[in-house]
Amino acid sequence: MFEKIRNWRIRRIVARHPIAESLWRDALDRCAPARRLGASDQAALRVLATLFLQSKSLEPTKELQLGDADRVLLATHACVPILKLGLDWYDGWYSVIVYPDAFIPRRPQTDAAGVVHQTDTVMAGEAWRRGPVILSWADVLSTGKKPGHNVVIHEMAHKLDMLNGEPNGFPPLHRRMDRREWSRVFTSAWDRLQEEQRNGAELPMDPYALESPAEFFAVASEQFFEAPANLRQHLPEVYQQLEQFYRQHPF
C-alpha cells in the first residue's frame, strides 16, 4: 500500500514538473557520467533529477543567478551517485547553497595547543552533517576540464559517508558487502598512495585524497564516475568496492 502511494506521488511530481527535453539534452552534454549511461538509466536519472529539484532548495548567493538549465545540470550531477540507490539516500537535508566562485568559510578552529584561529581555507565545496551542501558554481562549471574532478559528486559522496555518523570514508554498506574487505581495500590503497607520495611519484588521483579517509572516499568517488578507466587501472580493488556500493558499472 505505502509503496503504491509513494510511486503515485513520484509519478505526480514528474508529470507536474517535467524537465524540458532541451534542458535535459543540455545537461547530458555537460555531464559526462550521465552522458555515458544507457537510455533506460538516463531516463531513471531524469526522474531522480526532477525529484531532487522538487525536494531540495537551490540557493544562489552574492547576486549569482541560476537559470533553469543551470539547476537541471546541478541536479543531474548530484543524482549520478544515487542512480541505483534512490533519493532516500539524500534524506535529512534540504538545501544546496551556491557561491559564484570559491569561498572562504569564516569559523573558529582550535589547534592542538588550545589556541583559537579563524580558518581561511579557500574551498570549492563543503558538506555539513545534517546541514546544507555548499558549492562554488565556477567549480561546478569546470567539471570535465580537469580529468577525474567533479565537485558536486565529491560533496554528495560526503553526504553519503555521513549517513552513519561523522565522515570517515566508511558509508553504510549494503547487506551483502563485507565491511572487513572494504576496510582492507581502502586502507591498503591509502597506505600505497602515501608511500608513493613520499617517494615523489605522480599519483593516479588528486593528492587531496590523502587529507583524510573521508576525502579519500570522496575523491575516489569522483574518479569512479568521471574517470572510471583510470581508477580501475590504478586502483582496481577500490573500483570494485565502489562498483558494489554505488551498484553501477561506469567502465
Short mmCIF file of C-alpha atoms in Angstrom, two decimals:
data_model
loop_
_atom_site.label_atom_id
_atom_site.label_comp_id
_atom_site.label_asym_id
_atom_site.label_seq_id
_atom_site.Cartn_x
_atom_site.Cartn_y
_atom_site.Cartn_z
CA MET A 1 0.00 0.00 0.00
CA PHE A 2 2.65 2.54 1.07
CA GLU A 3 4.82 1.69 -1.95
CA LYS A 4 1.85 2.28 -4.27
CA ILE A 5 1.21 5.68 -2.66
CA ARG A 6 4.90 6.57 -2.96
CA ASN A 7 5.01 5.59 -6.64
CA TRP A 8 1.85 7.60 -7.30
CA ARG A 9 3.43 10.67 -5.68
CA ILE A 10 6.55 10.27 -7.78
CA ARG A 11 4.54 9.98 -10.99
CA ARG A 12 2.53 13.03 -9.99
CA ILE A 13 5.65 15.14 -9.32
CA VAL A 14 7.28 14.09 -12.59
CA ALA A 15 4.06 14.81 -14.51
CA ARG A 16 3.61 18.24 -12.93
CA HIS A 17 7.24 19.36 -13.05
CA PRO A 18 8.83 17.70 -16.10
CA ILE A 19 12.35 18.61 -17.18
CA ALA A 20 12.07 20.01 -20.70
CA GLU A 21 13.80 17.97 -23.38
CA SER A 22 16.10 20.85 -24.36
CA LEU A 23 17.22 21.31 -20.74
CA TRP A 24 17.81 17.58 -20.33
CA ARG A 25 19.87 17.37 -23.54
CA ASP A 26 21.94 20.32 -22.35
CA ALA A 27 22.59 18.60 -19.01
CA LEU A 28 23.68 15.39 -20.74
CA ASP A 29 26.03 17.38 -22.97
CA ARG A 30 27.69 18.89 -19.88
CA CYS A 31 27.67 15.87 -17.53
CA ALA A 32 29.91 13.09 -18.84
CA PRO A 33 28.88 10.42 -16.29
CA ALA A 34 25.24 10.91 -17.28
CA ARG A 35 26.06 11.00 -20.97
CA ARG A 36 27.75 7.59 -20.77
CA LEU A 37 24.65 5.90 -19.35
CA GLY A 38 22.31 3.76 -21.40
CA ALA A 39 18.89 5.07 -22.38
CA SER A 40 16.97 3.40 -19.52
CA ASP A 41 19.43 4.66 -16.90
CA GLN A 42 19.30 8.15 -18.37
CA ALA A 43 15.51 8.05 -18.06
CA ALA A 44 15.79 6.97 -14.41
CA LEU A 45 18.35 9.72 -13.77
CA ARG A 46 15.97 12.27 -15.29
CA VAL A 47 13.28 11.22 -12.82
CA LEU A 48 15.72 11.48 -9.92
CA ALA A 49 16.86 14.92 -11.05
CA THR A 50 13.22 16.02 -11.21
CA LEU A 51 12.58 14.78 -7.67
CA PHE A 52 15.82 16.37 -6.46
CA LEU A 53 14.79 19.77 -7.80
CA GLN A 54 11.41 19.46 -6.04
CA SER A 55 12.82 18.27 -2.70
CA LYS A 56 15.96 20.42 -2.36
CA SER A 57 16.24 24.20 -2.30
CA LEU A 58 18.96 25.55 -4.63
CA GLU A 59 20.06 28.86 -3.11
CA PRO A 60 22.42 31.09 -5.14
CA THR A 61 24.29 33.79 -3.21
CA LYS A 62 26.01 37.10 -3.91
CA GLU A 63 23.82 38.01 -6.87
CA LEU A 64 24.53 34.72 -8.65
CA GLN A 65 21.70 33.85 -11.00
CA LEU A 66 20.90 30.19 -11.73
CA GLY A 67 18.73 29.60 -14.76
CA ASP A 68 16.65 26.52 -15.44
CA ALA A 69 19.48 24.88 -17.41
CA ASP A 70 21.90 25.50 -14.52
CA ARG A 71 19.54 23.95 -11.98
CA VAL A 72 18.94 20.88 -14.12
CA LEU A 73 22.70 20.47 -14.64
CA LEU A 74 23.39 20.67 -10.90
CA ALA A 75 20.63 18.18 -10.11
CA THR A 76 21.92 15.80 -12.77
CA HIS A 77 25.44 15.83 -11.31
CA ALA A 78 24.02 15.38 -7.81
CA CYS A 79 21.88 12.38 -8.71
CA VAL A 80 24.54 10.38 -10.57
CA PRO A 81 25.83 8.72 -7.36
CA ILE A 82 22.33 7.68 -6.23
CA LEU A 83 21.10 6.42 -9.60
CA LYS A 84 20.83 2.86 -8.24
CA LEU A 85 20.35 3.85 -4.59
CA GLY A 86 17.40 6.22 -4.68
CA LEU A 87 16.68 9.73 -3.43
CA ASP A 88 16.08 8.41 0.10
CA TRP A 89 19.87 8.34 0.47
CA TYR A 90 19.74 12.15 0.45
CA ASP A 91 17.15 12.39 3.22
CA GLY A 92 17.75 14.66 6.19
CA TRP A 93 18.99 17.80 4.43
CA TYR A 94 17.24 20.28 2.22
CA SER A 95 19.42 22.97 0.68
CA VAL A 96 22.27 23.49 -1.74
CA ILE A 97 23.94 26.87 -1.29
CA VAL A 98 25.79 28.04 -4.38
CA TYR A 99 28.51 30.70 -4.38
CA PRO A 100 29.64 32.30 -7.64
CA ASP A 101 33.23 31.18 -7.05
CA ALA A 102 35.47 29.53 -4.46
CA PHE A 103 34.64 30.68 -0.94
CA ILE A 104 36.31 31.03 2.45
CA PRO A 105 34.17 29.84 5.38
CA ARG A 106 34.87 32.03 8.42
CA ARG A 107 34.69 29.93 11.54
CA PRO A 108 36.85 29.46 14.66
CA GLN A 109 39.13 26.44 14.91
CA THR A 110 41.07 25.35 17.98
CA ASP A 111 44.56 23.96 17.44
CA ALA A 112 46.41 21.32 19.48
CA ALA A 113 47.71 24.00 21.86
CA GLY A 114 44.22 25.24 22.57
CA VAL A 115 44.63 28.45 20.57
CA VAL A 116 41.58 29.57 18.60
CA HIS A 117 42.17 30.66 14.99
CA GLN A 118 39.90 31.81 12.18
CA THR A 119 40.03 29.40 9.25
CA ASP A 120 40.96 30.93 5.90
CA THR A 121 40.94 27.92 3.59
CA VAL A 122 39.66 28.57 0.08
CA MET A 123 37.07 25.91 -0.77
CA ALA A 124 35.23 24.70 -3.86
CA GLY A 125 32.65 22.76 -1.88
CA GLU A 126 31.58 21.73 1.57
CA ALA A 127 29.02 19.36 3.08
CA TRP A 128 27.62 19.81 6.55
CA ARG A 129 26.30 16.91 8.54
CA ARG A 130 22.55 17.48 8.99
CA GLY A 131 23.04 20.69 7.03
CA PRO A 132 23.43 22.04 3.52
CA VAL A 133 25.77 21.27 0.70
CA ILE A 134 27.76 24.34 -0.34
CA LEU A 135 29.23 24.64 -3.83
CA SER A 136 31.28 27.01 -5.96
CA TRP A 137 29.42 27.49 -9.24
CA ALA A 138 32.68 28.22 -11.08
CA ASP A 139 33.95 24.81 -9.98
CA VAL A 140 30.71 23.11 -11.00
CA LEU A 141 31.12 24.59 -14.46
CA SER A 142 34.76 23.49 -14.65
CA THR A 143 33.80 19.82 -14.26
CA GLY A 144 35.36 17.82 -17.07
CA LYS A 145 38.15 20.31 -17.73
CA LYS A 146 40.41 18.51 -15.25
CA PRO A 147 40.13 14.70 -15.55
CA GLY A 148 38.51 12.99 -12.59
CA HIS A 149 37.18 16.13 -10.90
CA ASN A 150 33.53 16.74 -10.06
CA VAL A 151 32.87 18.95 -7.03
CA VAL A 152 29.16 18.03 -6.90
CA ILE A 153 29.83 14.28 -6.79
CA HIS A 154 32.60 14.91 -4.25
CA GLU A 155 30.26 16.68 -1.82
CA MET A 156 27.43 14.21 -2.39
CA ALA A 157 29.85 11.40 -1.55
CA HIS A 158 30.49 13.17 1.76
CA LYS A 159 26.74 13.27 2.36
CA LEU A 160 26.53 9.52 1.78
CA ASP A 161 29.51 9.00 4.09
CA MET A 162 27.72 10.98 6.82
CA LEU A 163 24.66 8.74 6.84
CA ASN A 164 26.12 6.62 9.64
CA GLY A 165 27.96 9.31 11.60
CA GLU A 166 30.95 11.59 11.15
CA PRO A 167 32.56 11.30 7.70
CA ASN A 168 35.31 8.68 7.84
CA GLY A 169 35.37 7.06 4.41
CA PHE A 170 33.03 4.29 5.57
CA PRO A 171 29.47 4.89 4.29
CA PRO A 172 26.66 2.48 5.22
CA LEU A 173 27.39 -0.60 3.15
CA HIS A 174 24.79 -2.87 1.60
CA ARG A 175 23.86 -6.11 3.30
CA ARG A 176 25.99 -8.37 1.14
CA MET A 177 29.08 -6.18 1.25
CA ASP A 178 31.97 -7.18 3.51
CA ARG A 179 32.97 -4.42 5.95
CA ARG A 180 36.36 -6.01 6.58
CA GLU A 181 37.08 -6.20 2.86
CA TRP A 182 36.10 -2.55 2.40
CA SER A 183 38.42 -1.55 5.22
CA ARG A 184 41.28 -3.68 3.92
CA VAL A 185 40.99 -2.36 0.36
CA PHE A 186 40.77 1.30 1.25
CA THR A 187 43.46 1.10 3.93
CA SER A 188 45.82 -0.71 1.57
CA ALA A 189 45.23 1.84 -1.21
CA TRP A 190 45.68 4.71 1.23
CA ASP A 191 48.98 3.30 2.51
CA ARG A 192 50.25 2.68 -1.01
CA LEU A 193 49.47 6.21 -2.20
CA GLN A 194 51.00 7.69 0.93
CA GLU A 195 54.19 5.80 0.16
CA GLU A 196 54.15 6.86 -3.49
CA GLN A 197 53.69 10.48 -2.45
CA ARG A 198 56.64 10.30 -0.05
CA ASN A 199 58.74 8.93 -2.90
CA GLY A 200 57.75 11.79 -5.17
CA ALA A 201 55.70 9.67 -7.58
CA GLU A 202 52.81 11.12 -9.57
CA LEU A 203 49.59 9.90 -8.01
CA PRO A 204 46.71 8.46 -10.07
CA MET A 205 44.26 10.81 -8.33
CA ASP A 206 44.19 14.23 -6.71
CA PRO A 207 46.63 14.26 -3.73
CA TYR A 208 43.85 15.90 -1.71
CA ALA A 209 42.53 12.36 -1.34
CA LEU A 210 45.25 11.77 1.26
CA GLU A 211 43.99 14.54 3.57
CA SER A 212 41.77 12.05 5.41
CA PRO A 213 39.86 8.77 4.87
CA ALA A 214 36.73 10.84 4.22
CA GLU A 215 38.45 12.80 1.46
CA PHE A 216 39.88 9.59 0.02
CA PHE A 217 36.39 8.15 -0.36
CA ALA A 218 35.06 11.39 -1.88
CA VAL A 219 37.93 11.79 -4.36
CA ALA A 220 37.76 8.10 -5.29
CA SER A 221 34.02 8.57 -5.92
CA GLU A 222 34.79 11.47 -8.26
CA GLN A 223 37.23 9.24 -10.12
CA PHE A 224 34.77 6.36 -10.23
CA PHE A 225 32.22 8.41 -12.14
CA GLU A 226 34.39 10.91 -14.04
CA ALA A 227 37.47 8.81 -14.89
CA PRO A 228 36.47 5.17 -14.27
CA ALA A 229 39.08 3.68 -16.60
CA ASN A 230 41.87 5.44 -14.71
CA LEU A 231 40.59 4.29 -11.32
CA ARG A 232 40.11 0.71 -12.49
CA GLN A 233 43.61 0.64 -13.97
CA HIS A 234 45.47 2.05 -10.97
CA LEU A 235 43.27 1.02 -8.02
CA PRO A 236 41.20 -1.93 -9.26
CA GLU A 237 40.13 -3.13 -5.81
CA VAL A 238 38.90 0.35 -4.87
CA TYR A 239 37.00 0.46 -8.15
CA GLN A 240 35.39 -2.92 -7.34
CA GLN A 241 34.28 -1.80 -3.88
CA LEU A 242 32.75 1.39 -5.27
CA GLU A 243 31.10 -0.68 -8.01
CA GLN A 244 29.38 -2.70 -5.29
CA PHE A 245 28.47 0.33 -3.19
CA TYR A 246 27.07 2.53 -5.96
CA ARG A 247 25.70 -0.51 -7.83
CA GLN A 248 26.96 0.97 -11.08
CA HIS A 249 29.49 -0.05 -13.70
CA PRO A 250 30.75 3.16 -15.35
CA PHE A 251 33.63 1.37 -17.08
#
